[in-house]
Amino acid sequence: MKVSLLKIGLALIIVGAVWISIVFAETEKIQDVTNLKQSSSFEIKLEFSGTDIGFYKVHMPEFAGQEIFVQILDVNDNVIQEQTVQTRMSVGYFDFNESGAYTVKVTNLAKNQVSLEIEFGNTNSKEMIPAGIMILVGSIAMIVMSYLKIKNYKMAQPDENIS
C-alpha cells in the first residue's frame, strides 16, 4: 500500500485538530447561568497563573435585542477589556500576564430581565503550539501535493472546427 504525501498531510491535520480540541476541553474554566434584572450586574472570578490568553463566552438563549456590557478586570481590578454585546452569543479573548484572580463583570443595559450563560477561562494557547505546527505542516503538504497533481493534469479540449 502506497501512502502519499496528500494522505500524510490530511492525517497530520486531523491529529492536530483533535489535539487542539482535547487541550481546549481540558482548560481551566468556570460556567454559570444567571438572570439579570434591569441595571444589575453579575461577576465571576477565576484564578489564572502565568501569562497566556483568557476567554469569555456570553450566551443569551432567549435573545430579543437585549444589550449587555462585559468587562474583564485584572488582579488589581483594572479594566483590561470591555465590550457591549447585542447578539445572541459573543466570545472574547484577552491577554493576561500576571497570576491572580481575574473577574468578568456583566451588566444588563436592557430595560427587561436577561437570562445569561457565561463561560470564563484560560485557553492554554501555549500548549496548542505543537498541534498548530502539525496542522500547518499538514496543510502545506496537502497544498504542495495538490499543486503537483493539478500541474500535470491535462484537460481534453474540444476541436475548434466542429461543424
mmCIF file of C-alpha atoms in Angstrom:
data_model
loop_
_atom_site.group_PDB
_atom_site.id
_atom_site.type_symbol
_atom_site.label_atom_id
_atom_site.label_comp_id
_atom_site.label_asym_id
_atom_site.label_seq_id
_atom_site.Cartn_x
_atom_site.Cartn_y
_atom_site.Cartn_z
ATOM 1 C CA MET A 1 0.000 0.000 0.000
ATOM 2 C CA LYS A 2 1.425 3.324 -1.081
ATOM 3 C CA VAL A 3 0.984 6.257 1.295
ATOM 4 C CA SER A 4 1.026 9.600 -0.467
ATOM 5 C CA LEU A 5 2.075 12.948 0.936
ATOM 6 C CA LEU A 6 -1.546 14.053 0.492
ATOM 7 C CA LYS A 7 -2.774 11.361 2.911
ATOM 8 C CA ILE A 8 0.022 12.138 5.373
ATOM 9 C CA GLY A 9 -0.917 15.827 5.279
ATOM 10 C CA LEU A 10 -4.583 15.017 5.884
ATOM 11 C CA ALA A 11 -3.657 12.753 8.805
ATOM 12 C CA LEU A 12 -1.479 15.493 10.332
ATOM 13 C CA ILE A 13 -4.332 17.996 10.068
ATOM 14 C CA ILE A 14 -6.828 15.615 11.690
ATOM 15 C CA VAL A 15 -4.463 14.650 14.534
ATOM 16 C CA GLY A 16 -3.582 18.315 15.147
ATOM 17 C CA ALA A 17 -7.236 19.372 15.229
ATOM 18 C CA VAL A 18 -8.116 16.601 17.683
ATOM 19 C CA TRP A 19 -5.104 17.523 19.825
ATOM 20 C CA ILE A 20 -6.185 21.187 19.960
ATOM 21 C CA SER A 21 -9.758 20.252 20.877
ATOM 22 C CA ILE A 22 -8.514 17.995 23.697
ATOM 23 C CA VAL A 23 -6.229 20.734 25.066
ATOM 24 C CA PHE A 24 -9.071 23.275 24.943
ATOM 25 C CA ALA A 25 -11.529 20.841 26.579
ATOM 26 C CA GLU A 26 -9.125 20.323 29.482
ATOM 27 C CA THR A 27 -8.635 24.038 30.163
ATOM 28 C CA GLU A 28 -9.453 25.592 33.489
ATOM 29 C CA LYS A 29 -12.805 27.316 33.100
ATOM 30 C CA ILE A 30 -15.939 28.171 35.012
ATOM 31 C CA GLN A 31 -19.536 28.307 33.786
ATOM 32 C CA ASP A 32 -22.595 29.914 35.302
ATOM 33 C CA VAL A 33 -26.219 30.601 34.380
ATOM 34 C CA THR A 34 -27.998 33.656 35.739
ATOM 35 C CA ASN A 35 -30.907 36.032 35.226
ATOM 36 C CA LEU A 36 -30.035 39.734 35.371
ATOM 37 C CA LYS A 37 -32.675 42.328 36.182
ATOM 38 C CA GLN A 38 -32.537 45.824 34.711
ATOM 39 C CA SER A 39 -29.271 47.661 35.577
ATOM 40 C CA SER A 40 -27.965 44.805 37.722
ATOM 41 C CA SER A 41 -24.508 43.208 37.476
ATOM 42 C CA PHE A 42 -23.016 39.749 37.873
ATOM 43 C CA GLU A 43 -19.388 38.741 38.454
ATOM 44 C CA ILE A 44 -17.368 35.553 38.082
ATOM 45 C CA LYS A 45 -13.798 35.251 39.401
ATOM 46 C CA LEU A 46 -11.195 32.703 38.345
ATOM 47 C CA GLU A 47 -7.534 32.201 39.278
ATOM 48 C CA PHE A 48 -5.090 32.440 36.370
ATOM 49 C CA SER A 49 -1.376 31.667 36.592
ATOM 50 C CA GLY A 50 1.484 32.774 34.391
ATOM 51 C CA THR A 51 0.936 34.529 31.079
ATOM 52 C CA ASP A 52 -1.469 33.289 28.424
ATOM 53 C CA ILE A 53 -4.729 34.145 26.697
ATOM 54 C CA GLY A 54 -8.045 34.047 28.529
ATOM 55 C CA PHE A 55 -11.527 33.864 27.040
ATOM 56 C CA TYR A 56 -15.130 34.585 27.917
ATOM 57 C CA LYS A 57 -18.304 33.451 26.225
ATOM 58 C CA VAL A 58 -21.667 35.097 26.843
ATOM 59 C CA HIS A 59 -24.803 33.401 25.505
ATOM 60 C CA MET A 60 -28.345 34.778 25.760
ATOM 61 C CA PRO A 61 -30.656 31.815 24.928
ATOM 62 C CA GLU A 62 -33.813 33.944 24.787
ATOM 63 C CA PHE A 63 -32.269 36.825 22.845
ATOM 64 C CA ALA A 64 -34.699 39.562 21.787
ATOM 65 C CA GLY A 65 -32.423 42.515 21.090
ATOM 66 C CA GLN A 66 -31.166 42.981 24.655
ATOM 67 C CA GLU A 67 -27.892 44.730 25.304
ATOM 68 C CA ILE A 68 -25.332 43.813 27.965
ATOM 69 C CA PHE A 69 -21.954 45.245 28.915
ATOM 70 C CA VAL A 70 -18.997 42.941 29.646
ATOM 71 C CA GLN A 71 -15.805 43.978 31.449
ATOM 72 C CA ILE A 72 -12.695 41.943 32.225
ATOM 73 C CA LEU A 73 -10.912 43.053 35.396
ATOM 74 C CA ASP A 74 -7.341 42.094 36.266
ATOM 75 C CA VAL A 75 -5.845 41.229 39.662
ATOM 76 C CA ASN A 76 -5.881 44.905 40.734
ATOM 77 C CA ASP A 77 -9.483 45.437 39.495
ATOM 78 C CA ASN A 78 -8.288 47.443 36.487
ATOM 79 C CA VAL A 79 -10.386 47.089 33.340
ATOM 80 C CA ILE A 80 -8.319 45.276 30.702
ATOM 81 C CA GLN A 81 -11.140 44.767 28.205
ATOM 82 C CA GLU A 82 -14.726 45.862 27.781
ATOM 83 C CA GLN A 83 -17.384 45.173 25.193
ATOM 84 C CA THR A 84 -21.047 45.886 24.586
ATOM 85 C CA VAL A 85 -22.862 42.754 23.422
ATOM 86 C CA GLN A 86 -26.006 42.963 21.277
ATOM 87 C CA THR A 87 -26.005 39.445 19.817
ATOM 88 C CA ARG A 88 -27.228 36.029 20.953
ATOM 89 C CA MET A 89 -23.680 34.819 21.603
ATOM 90 C CA SER A 90 -20.372 36.617 21.942
ATOM 91 C CA VAL A 91 -16.859 35.287 22.522
ATOM 92 C CA GLY A 92 -13.956 37.477 23.511
ATOM 93 C CA TYR A 93 -10.274 36.925 24.224
ATOM 94 C CA PHE A 94 -7.855 38.849 26.421
ATOM 95 C CA ASP A 95 -4.181 38.622 27.354
ATOM 96 C CA PHE A 96 -3.178 38.146 30.964
ATOM 97 C CA ASN A 97 0.390 38.473 32.171
ATOM 98 C CA GLU A 98 0.060 38.260 35.923
ATOM 99 C CA SER A 99 -1.001 35.434 38.209
ATOM 100 C CA GLY A 100 -4.076 36.016 40.343
ATOM 101 C CA ALA A 101 -7.852 36.265 40.320
ATOM 102 C CA TYR A 102 -9.365 37.780 37.173
ATOM 103 C CA THR A 103 -13.010 38.811 37.000
ATOM 104 C CA VAL A 104 -15.634 39.000 34.299
ATOM 105 C CA LYS A 105 -18.345 41.524 35.172
ATOM 106 C CA VAL A 106 -21.585 41.515 33.173
ATOM 107 C CA THR A 107 -24.083 44.394 33.439
ATOM 108 C CA ASN A 108 -27.602 44.374 31.998
ATOM 109 C CA LEU A 109 -28.242 47.519 29.935
ATOM 110 C CA ALA A 110 -31.676 46.374 28.740
ATOM 111 C CA LYS A 111 -34.987 47.534 30.222
ATOM 112 C CA ASN A 112 -36.108 43.971 30.917
ATOM 113 C CA GLN A 113 -34.635 40.845 32.525
ATOM 114 C CA VAL A 114 -31.976 38.927 30.603
ATOM 115 C CA SER A 115 -31.047 35.270 31.072
ATOM 116 C CA LEU A 116 -27.340 34.571 30.506
ATOM 117 C CA GLU A 117 -24.990 31.632 30.218
ATOM 118 C CA ILE A 118 -21.431 32.746 30.939
ATOM 119 C CA GLU A 119 -18.200 30.788 30.465
ATOM 120 C CA PHE A 120 -14.846 32.203 31.591
ATOM 121 C CA GLY A 121 -11.425 30.578 31.467
ATOM 122 C CA ASN A 122 -7.915 30.107 30.144
ATOM 123 C CA THR A 123 -7.306 28.924 26.561
ATOM 124 C CA ASN A 124 -3.959 27.220 27.329
ATOM 125 C CA SER A 125 -2.774 28.551 23.981
ATOM 126 C CA LYS A 126 0.877 27.731 24.707
ATOM 127 C CA GLU A 127 0.016 24.023 24.883
ATOM 128 C CA MET A 128 -1.617 24.293 21.444
ATOM 129 C CA ILE A 129 1.553 25.430 19.635
ATOM 130 C CA PRO A 130 2.862 21.923 18.736
ATOM 131 C CA ALA A 131 -0.580 20.927 17.445
ATOM 132 C CA GLY A 132 -0.790 24.158 15.446
ATOM 133 C CA ILE A 133 2.593 23.445 13.866
ATOM 134 C CA MET A 134 1.379 19.945 12.997
ATOM 135 C CA ILE A 135 -1.696 21.410 11.269
ATOM 136 C CA LEU A 136 0.483 23.924 9.406
ATOM 137 C CA VAL A 137 2.861 21.209 8.147
ATOM 138 C CA GLY A 138 -0.082 19.029 7.093
ATOM 139 C CA SER A 139 -1.727 21.923 5.264
ATOM 140 C CA ILE A 140 1.458 22.827 3.409
ATOM 141 C CA ALA A 141 1.973 19.165 2.430
ATOM 142 C CA MET A 142 -1.584 18.970 1.068
ATOM 143 C CA ILE A 143 -1.226 22.234 -0.863
ATOM 144 C CA VAL A 144 2.085 21.165 -2.421
ATOM 145 C CA MET A 145 0.761 17.734 -3.428
ATOM 146 C CA SER A 146 -2.458 19.226 -4.812
ATOM 147 C CA TYR A 147 -0.435 21.703 -6.870
ATOM 148 C CA LEU A 148 1.816 18.960 -8.237
ATOM 149 C CA LYS A 149 -1.190 16.828 -9.219
ATOM 150 C CA ILE A 150 -3.024 19.731 -10.868
ATOM 151 C CA LYS A 151 0.120 20.986 -12.649
ATOM 152 C CA ASN A 152 0.463 17.771 -14.650
ATOM 153 C CA TYR A 153 -3.250 17.362 -15.307
ATOM 154 C CA LYS A 154 -4.223 17.682 -18.975
ATOM 155 C CA MET A 155 -7.765 18.570 -19.793
ATOM 156 C CA ALA A 156 -9.167 17.477 -23.129
ATOM 157 C CA GLN A 157 -10.058 20.437 -25.304
ATOM 158 C CA PRO A 158 -12.794 20.239 -27.919
ATOM 159 C CA ASP A 159 -11.879 20.660 -31.541
ATOM 160 C CA GLU A 160 -12.200 24.206 -32.768
ATOM 161 C CA ASN A 161 -13.580 23.343 -36.199
ATOM 162 C CA ILE A 162 -16.695 21.448 -35.245
ATOM 163 C CA SER A 163 -19.350 21.962 -37.895
#
